[in-house]
mmCIF file of C-alpha atoms in Angstrom:
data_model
loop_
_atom_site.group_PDB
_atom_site.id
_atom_site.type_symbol
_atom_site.label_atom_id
_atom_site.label_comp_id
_atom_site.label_asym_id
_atom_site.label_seq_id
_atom_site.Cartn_x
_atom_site.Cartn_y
_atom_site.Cartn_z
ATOM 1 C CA UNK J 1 -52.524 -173.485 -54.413
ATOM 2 C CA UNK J 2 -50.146 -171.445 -52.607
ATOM 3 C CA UNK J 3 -51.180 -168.913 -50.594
ATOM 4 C CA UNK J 4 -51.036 -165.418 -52.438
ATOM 5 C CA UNK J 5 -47.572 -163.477 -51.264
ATOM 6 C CA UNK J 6 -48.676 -160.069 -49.077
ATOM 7 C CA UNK J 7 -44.794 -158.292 -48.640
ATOM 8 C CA UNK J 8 -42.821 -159.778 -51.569
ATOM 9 C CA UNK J 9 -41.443 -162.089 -49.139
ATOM 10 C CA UNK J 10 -40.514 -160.011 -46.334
ATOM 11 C CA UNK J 11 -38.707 -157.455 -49.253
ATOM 12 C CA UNK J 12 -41.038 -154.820 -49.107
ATOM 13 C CA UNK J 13 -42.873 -154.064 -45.782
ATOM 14 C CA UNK J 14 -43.822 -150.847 -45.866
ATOM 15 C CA UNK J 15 -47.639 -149.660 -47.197
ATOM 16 C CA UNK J 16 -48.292 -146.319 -48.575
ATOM 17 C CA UNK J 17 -50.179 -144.386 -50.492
ATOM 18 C CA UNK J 18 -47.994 -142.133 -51.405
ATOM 19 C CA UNK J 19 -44.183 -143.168 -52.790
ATOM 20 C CA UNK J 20 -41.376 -140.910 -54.148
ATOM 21 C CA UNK J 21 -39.462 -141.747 -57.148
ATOM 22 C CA UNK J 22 -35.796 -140.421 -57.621
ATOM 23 C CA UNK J 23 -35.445 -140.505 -61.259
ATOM 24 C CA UNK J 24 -32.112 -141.289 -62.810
ATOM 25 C CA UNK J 25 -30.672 -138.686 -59.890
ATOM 26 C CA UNK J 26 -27.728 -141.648 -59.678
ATOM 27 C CA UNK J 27 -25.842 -140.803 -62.865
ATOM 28 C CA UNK J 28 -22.460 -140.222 -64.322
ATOM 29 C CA UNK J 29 -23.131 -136.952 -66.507
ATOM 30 C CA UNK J 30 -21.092 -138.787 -69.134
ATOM 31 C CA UNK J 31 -23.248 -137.354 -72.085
ATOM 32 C CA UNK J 32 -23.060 -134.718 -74.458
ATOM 33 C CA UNK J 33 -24.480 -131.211 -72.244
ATOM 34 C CA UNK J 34 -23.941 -132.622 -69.543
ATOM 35 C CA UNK J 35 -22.501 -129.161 -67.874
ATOM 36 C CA UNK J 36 -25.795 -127.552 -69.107
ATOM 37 C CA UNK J 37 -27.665 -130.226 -66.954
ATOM 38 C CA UNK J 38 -25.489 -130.289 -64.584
ATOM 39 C CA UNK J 39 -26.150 -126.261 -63.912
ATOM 40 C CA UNK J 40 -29.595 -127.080 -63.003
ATOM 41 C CA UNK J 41 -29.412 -130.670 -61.286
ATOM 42 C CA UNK J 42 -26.982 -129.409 -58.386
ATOM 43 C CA UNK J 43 -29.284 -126.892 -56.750
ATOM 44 C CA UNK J 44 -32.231 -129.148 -57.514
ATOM 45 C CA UNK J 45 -30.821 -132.049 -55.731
ATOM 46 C CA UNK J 46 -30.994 -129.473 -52.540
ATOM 47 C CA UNK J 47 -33.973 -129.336 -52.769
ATOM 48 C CA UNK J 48 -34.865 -132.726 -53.374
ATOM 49 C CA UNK J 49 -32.812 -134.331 -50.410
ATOM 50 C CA UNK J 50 -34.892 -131.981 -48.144
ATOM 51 C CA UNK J 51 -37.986 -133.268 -49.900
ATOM 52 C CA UNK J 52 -36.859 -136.891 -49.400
ATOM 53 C CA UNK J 53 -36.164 -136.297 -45.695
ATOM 54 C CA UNK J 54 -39.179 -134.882 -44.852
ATOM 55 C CA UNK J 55 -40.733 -138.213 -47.309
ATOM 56 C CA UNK J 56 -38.882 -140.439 -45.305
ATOM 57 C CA UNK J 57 -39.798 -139.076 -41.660
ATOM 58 C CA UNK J 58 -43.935 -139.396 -42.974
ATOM 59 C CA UNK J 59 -42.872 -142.954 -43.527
ATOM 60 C CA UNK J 60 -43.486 -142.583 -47.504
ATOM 61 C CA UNK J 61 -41.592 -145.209 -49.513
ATOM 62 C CA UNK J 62 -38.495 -143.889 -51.158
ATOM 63 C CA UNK J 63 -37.248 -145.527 -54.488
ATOM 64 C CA UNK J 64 -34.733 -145.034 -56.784
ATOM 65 C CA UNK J 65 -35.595 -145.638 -60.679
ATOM 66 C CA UNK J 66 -32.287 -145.457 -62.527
ATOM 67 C CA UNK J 67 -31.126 -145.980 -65.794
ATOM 68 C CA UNK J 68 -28.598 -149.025 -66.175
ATOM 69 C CA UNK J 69 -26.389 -147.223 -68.775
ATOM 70 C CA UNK J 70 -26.437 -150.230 -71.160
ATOM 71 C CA UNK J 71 -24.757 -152.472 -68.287
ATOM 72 C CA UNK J 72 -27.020 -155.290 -68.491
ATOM 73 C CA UNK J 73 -24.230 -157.273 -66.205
ATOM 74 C CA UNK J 74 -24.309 -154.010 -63.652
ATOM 75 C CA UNK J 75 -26.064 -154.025 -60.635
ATOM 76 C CA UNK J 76 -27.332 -150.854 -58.557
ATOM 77 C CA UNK J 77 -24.817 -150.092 -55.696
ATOM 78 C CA UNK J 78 -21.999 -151.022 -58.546
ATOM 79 C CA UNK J 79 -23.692 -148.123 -60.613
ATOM 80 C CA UNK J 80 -23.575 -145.856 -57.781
ATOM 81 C CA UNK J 81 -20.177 -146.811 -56.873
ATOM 82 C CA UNK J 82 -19.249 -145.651 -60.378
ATOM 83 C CA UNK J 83 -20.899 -142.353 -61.013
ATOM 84 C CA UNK J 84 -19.362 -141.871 -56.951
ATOM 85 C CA UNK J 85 -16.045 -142.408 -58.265
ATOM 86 C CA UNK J 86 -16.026 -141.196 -62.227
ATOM 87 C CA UNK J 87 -19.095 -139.094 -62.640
ATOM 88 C CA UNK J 88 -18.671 -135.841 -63.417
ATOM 89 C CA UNK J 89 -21.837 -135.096 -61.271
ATOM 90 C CA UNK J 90 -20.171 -136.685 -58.106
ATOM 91 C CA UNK J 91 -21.609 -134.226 -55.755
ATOM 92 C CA UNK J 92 -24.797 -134.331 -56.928
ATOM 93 C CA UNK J 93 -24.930 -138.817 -56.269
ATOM 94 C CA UNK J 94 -22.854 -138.036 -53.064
ATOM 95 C CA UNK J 95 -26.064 -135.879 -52.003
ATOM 96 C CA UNK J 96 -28.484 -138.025 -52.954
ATOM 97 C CA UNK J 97 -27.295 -141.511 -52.820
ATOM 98 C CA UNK J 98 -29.547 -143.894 -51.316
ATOM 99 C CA UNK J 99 -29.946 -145.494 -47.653
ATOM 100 C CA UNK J 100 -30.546 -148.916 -46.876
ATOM 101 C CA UNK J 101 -34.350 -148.184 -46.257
ATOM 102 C CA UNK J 102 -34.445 -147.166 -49.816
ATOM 103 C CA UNK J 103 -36.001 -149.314 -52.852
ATOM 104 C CA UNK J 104 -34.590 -149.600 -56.298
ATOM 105 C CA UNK J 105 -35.253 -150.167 -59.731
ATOM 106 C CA UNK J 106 -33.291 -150.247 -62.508
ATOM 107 C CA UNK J 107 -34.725 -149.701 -65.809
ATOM 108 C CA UNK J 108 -33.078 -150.403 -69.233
ATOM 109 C CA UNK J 109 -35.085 -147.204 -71.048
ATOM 110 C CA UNK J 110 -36.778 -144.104 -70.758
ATOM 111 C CA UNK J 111 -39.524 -144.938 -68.613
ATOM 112 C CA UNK J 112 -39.076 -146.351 -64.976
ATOM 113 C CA UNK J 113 -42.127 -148.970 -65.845
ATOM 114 C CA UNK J 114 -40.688 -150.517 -69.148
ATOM 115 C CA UNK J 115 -38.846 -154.013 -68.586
ATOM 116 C CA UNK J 116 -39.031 -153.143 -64.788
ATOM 117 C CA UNK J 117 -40.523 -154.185 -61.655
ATOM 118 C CA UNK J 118 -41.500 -151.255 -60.801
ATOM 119 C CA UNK J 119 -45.325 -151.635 -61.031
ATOM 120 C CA UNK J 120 -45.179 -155.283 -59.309
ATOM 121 C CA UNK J 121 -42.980 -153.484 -56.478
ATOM 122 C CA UNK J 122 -45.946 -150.393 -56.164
ATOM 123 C CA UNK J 123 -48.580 -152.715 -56.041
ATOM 124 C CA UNK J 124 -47.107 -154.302 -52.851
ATOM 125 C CA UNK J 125 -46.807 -151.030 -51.274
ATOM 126 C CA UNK J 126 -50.200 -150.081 -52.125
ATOM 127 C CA UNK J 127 -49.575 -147.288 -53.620
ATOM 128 C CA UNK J 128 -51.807 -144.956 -55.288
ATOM 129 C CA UNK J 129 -49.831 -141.493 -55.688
ATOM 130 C CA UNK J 130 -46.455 -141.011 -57.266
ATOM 131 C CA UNK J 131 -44.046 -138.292 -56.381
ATOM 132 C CA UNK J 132 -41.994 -137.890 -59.550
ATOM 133 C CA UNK J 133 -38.399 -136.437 -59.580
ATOM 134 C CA UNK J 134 -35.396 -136.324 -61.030
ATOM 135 C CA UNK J 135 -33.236 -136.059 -64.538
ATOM 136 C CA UNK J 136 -34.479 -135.424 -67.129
ATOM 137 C CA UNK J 137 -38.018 -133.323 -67.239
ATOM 138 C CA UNK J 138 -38.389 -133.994 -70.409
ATOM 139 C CA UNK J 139 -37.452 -137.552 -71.261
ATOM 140 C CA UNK J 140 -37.426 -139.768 -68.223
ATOM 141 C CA UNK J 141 -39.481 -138.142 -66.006
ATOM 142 C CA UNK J 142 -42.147 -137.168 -68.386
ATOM 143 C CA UNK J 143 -42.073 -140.929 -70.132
ATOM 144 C CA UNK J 144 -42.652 -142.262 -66.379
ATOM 145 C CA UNK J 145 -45.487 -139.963 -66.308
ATOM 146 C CA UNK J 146 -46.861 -141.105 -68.845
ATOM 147 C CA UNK J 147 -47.047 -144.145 -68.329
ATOM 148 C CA UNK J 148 -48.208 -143.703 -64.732
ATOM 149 C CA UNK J 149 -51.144 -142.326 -65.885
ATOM 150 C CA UNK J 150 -51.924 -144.817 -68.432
ATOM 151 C CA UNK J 151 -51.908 -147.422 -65.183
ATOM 152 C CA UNK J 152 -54.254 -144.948 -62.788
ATOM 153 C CA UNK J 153 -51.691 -143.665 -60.786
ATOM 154 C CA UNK J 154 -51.983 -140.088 -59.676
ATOM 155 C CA UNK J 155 -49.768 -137.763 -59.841
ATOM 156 C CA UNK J 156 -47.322 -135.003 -58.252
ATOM 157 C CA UNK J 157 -44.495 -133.033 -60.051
ATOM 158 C CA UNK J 158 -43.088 -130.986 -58.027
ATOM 159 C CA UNK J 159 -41.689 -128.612 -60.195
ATOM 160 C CA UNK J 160 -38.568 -127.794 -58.256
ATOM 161 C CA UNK J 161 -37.452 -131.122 -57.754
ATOM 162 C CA UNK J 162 -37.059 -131.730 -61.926
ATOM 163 C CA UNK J 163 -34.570 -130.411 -64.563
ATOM 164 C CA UNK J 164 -33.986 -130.446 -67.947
ATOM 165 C CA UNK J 165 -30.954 -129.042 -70.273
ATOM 166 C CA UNK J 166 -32.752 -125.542 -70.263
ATOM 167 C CA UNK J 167 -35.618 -123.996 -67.603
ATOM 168 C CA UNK J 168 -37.460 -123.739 -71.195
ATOM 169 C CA UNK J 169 -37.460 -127.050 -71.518
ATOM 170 C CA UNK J 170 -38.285 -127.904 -68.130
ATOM 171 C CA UNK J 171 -41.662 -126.158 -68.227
ATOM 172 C CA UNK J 172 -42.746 -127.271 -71.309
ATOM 173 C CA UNK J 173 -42.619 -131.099 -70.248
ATOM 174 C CA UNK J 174 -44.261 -129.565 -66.859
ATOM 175 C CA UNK J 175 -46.761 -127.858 -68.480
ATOM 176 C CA UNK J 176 -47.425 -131.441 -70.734
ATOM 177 C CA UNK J 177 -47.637 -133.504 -67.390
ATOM 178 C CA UNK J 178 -50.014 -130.766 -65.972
ATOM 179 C CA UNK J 179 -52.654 -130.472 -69.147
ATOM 180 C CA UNK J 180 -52.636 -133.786 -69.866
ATOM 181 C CA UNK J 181 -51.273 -136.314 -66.768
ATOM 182 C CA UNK J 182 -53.284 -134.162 -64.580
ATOM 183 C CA UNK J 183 -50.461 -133.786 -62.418
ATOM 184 C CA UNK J 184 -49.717 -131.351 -59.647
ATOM 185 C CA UNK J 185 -47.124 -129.776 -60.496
ATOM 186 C CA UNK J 186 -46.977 -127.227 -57.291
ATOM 187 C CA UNK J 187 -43.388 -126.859 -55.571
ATOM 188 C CA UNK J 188 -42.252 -129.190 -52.933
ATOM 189 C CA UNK J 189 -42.995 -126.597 -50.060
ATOM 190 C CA UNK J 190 -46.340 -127.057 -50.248
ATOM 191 C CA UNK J 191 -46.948 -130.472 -50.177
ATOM 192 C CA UNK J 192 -47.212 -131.231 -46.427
ATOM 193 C CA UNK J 193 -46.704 -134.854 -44.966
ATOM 194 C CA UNK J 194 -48.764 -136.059 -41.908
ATOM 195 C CA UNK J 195 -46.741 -138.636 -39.731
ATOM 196 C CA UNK J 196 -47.798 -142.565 -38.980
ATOM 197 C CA UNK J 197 -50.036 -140.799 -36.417
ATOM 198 C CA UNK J 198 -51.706 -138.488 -38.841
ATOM 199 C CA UNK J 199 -50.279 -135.453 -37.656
ATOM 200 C CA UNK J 200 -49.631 -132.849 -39.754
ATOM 201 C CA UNK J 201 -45.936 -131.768 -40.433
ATOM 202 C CA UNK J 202 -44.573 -128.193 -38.216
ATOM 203 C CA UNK J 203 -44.080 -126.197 -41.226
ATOM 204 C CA UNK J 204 -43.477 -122.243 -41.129
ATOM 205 C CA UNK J 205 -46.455 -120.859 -42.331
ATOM 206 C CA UNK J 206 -50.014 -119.940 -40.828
ATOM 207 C CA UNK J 207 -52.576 -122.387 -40.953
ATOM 208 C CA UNK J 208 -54.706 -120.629 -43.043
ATOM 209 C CA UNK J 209 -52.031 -119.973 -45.790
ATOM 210 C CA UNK J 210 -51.666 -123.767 -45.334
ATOM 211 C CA UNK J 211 -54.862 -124.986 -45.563
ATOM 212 C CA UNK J 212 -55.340 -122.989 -48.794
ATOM 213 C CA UNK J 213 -52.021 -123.758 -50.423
ATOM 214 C CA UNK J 214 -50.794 -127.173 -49.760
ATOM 215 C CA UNK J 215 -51.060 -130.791 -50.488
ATOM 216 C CA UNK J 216 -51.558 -133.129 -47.415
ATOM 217 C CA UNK J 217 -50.297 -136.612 -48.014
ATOM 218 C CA UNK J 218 -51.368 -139.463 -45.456
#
């Protein structure tokens, strides 16, 4: 028998424990309340491009888990090229489009492990924690979740790096995660990367307000 494939055949070399998902964060707004979203995703994506730096510099895998739209003949950087072009959340993709050293997967519903490879392309990586983000709170994001829970994975929310139509909304499917995914749900400041070395990121507060507030991820 063949020998057993260790890197997806040279298509996924990096190992992690950690990984952050960007969760349908590539999209084209074209839905009804879209503009109510929309008032919430823009600062969040701030926020979530500084989180994805700091991801990337700790060497934790980055990848995309996007919705296909119902364009089963579509293909990822065609997908961004549209909502780039036509979206009405063009600054928001422009922001947070991906990078070569970036994964994808698309996914054809609600949750980024249905019809996907995206439990195949985690167990590669070795992964054990997911970073969740991304559009929507309460549908995508908390059906990913859910069903990253119901396959072991633990979890962080950060809750500043999700939205929903309404804050209301929001913090209800937070809340959900929290009770009953056991996720973390703290903000993104306070999780705290530690480089290939181990060393802990320079971050702006004391070490003892550190040490009692934040998340260190390996």
């Amino acid at each position: 028998m063949p020998e057993k494939n260790i890197d997806l055949h040279g298509s996924a070399p990096d190992k992690h424990r950690f990984a952050l998902l960007l969760i349908d964060v590539i999209n084209d707004f074209d839905f009804p309340e879209a503009d109510q979203l929309l008032k919430h995703a823009r600062p969040m994506a701030q926020i979530l491009l500084r989180l994805k730096r700091r991801a990337q510099k700790a060497g934790v895998p980055v990848i995309y888990v996007n919705d296909n739209f119902g364009q089963w003949k579509s293909d990822f950087r065609s997908t961004v090229d549209h909502c780039l072009m036509q979206g009405r959340g063009r600054d928001v993709v422009k922001l947070l489009q991906p990078e070569e050293s970036d994964y994808f997967v698309l996914k054809p519903k609600h949750s980024g492990f249905f019809s996907t490879t995206l439990e195949t392309l985690l167990r590669y990586l070795e992964t054990q924690t997911l970073i969740l983000t991304g559009i929507a709170g309460n549908f995508c994001v908390l059906f990913t979740a859910n069903d990253a829970y119901m396959r072991d994975f633990n979890l962080l929310v950060p809750s500043d790096c999700t939205v929903s139509n309404t804050k209301k909304e929001n913090d209800l499917a937070l809340r959900l995660m929290k009770k009953f995914l056991k996720a973390d749900t703290r903000s993104s400041s306070r999780i705290v990367f530690r480089d290939s070395k181990g060393k802990l990121e320079q971050r702006s507060r004391s070490r003892r307000t550190m040490a009692h507030s934040n998340v260190s991820i390996r």
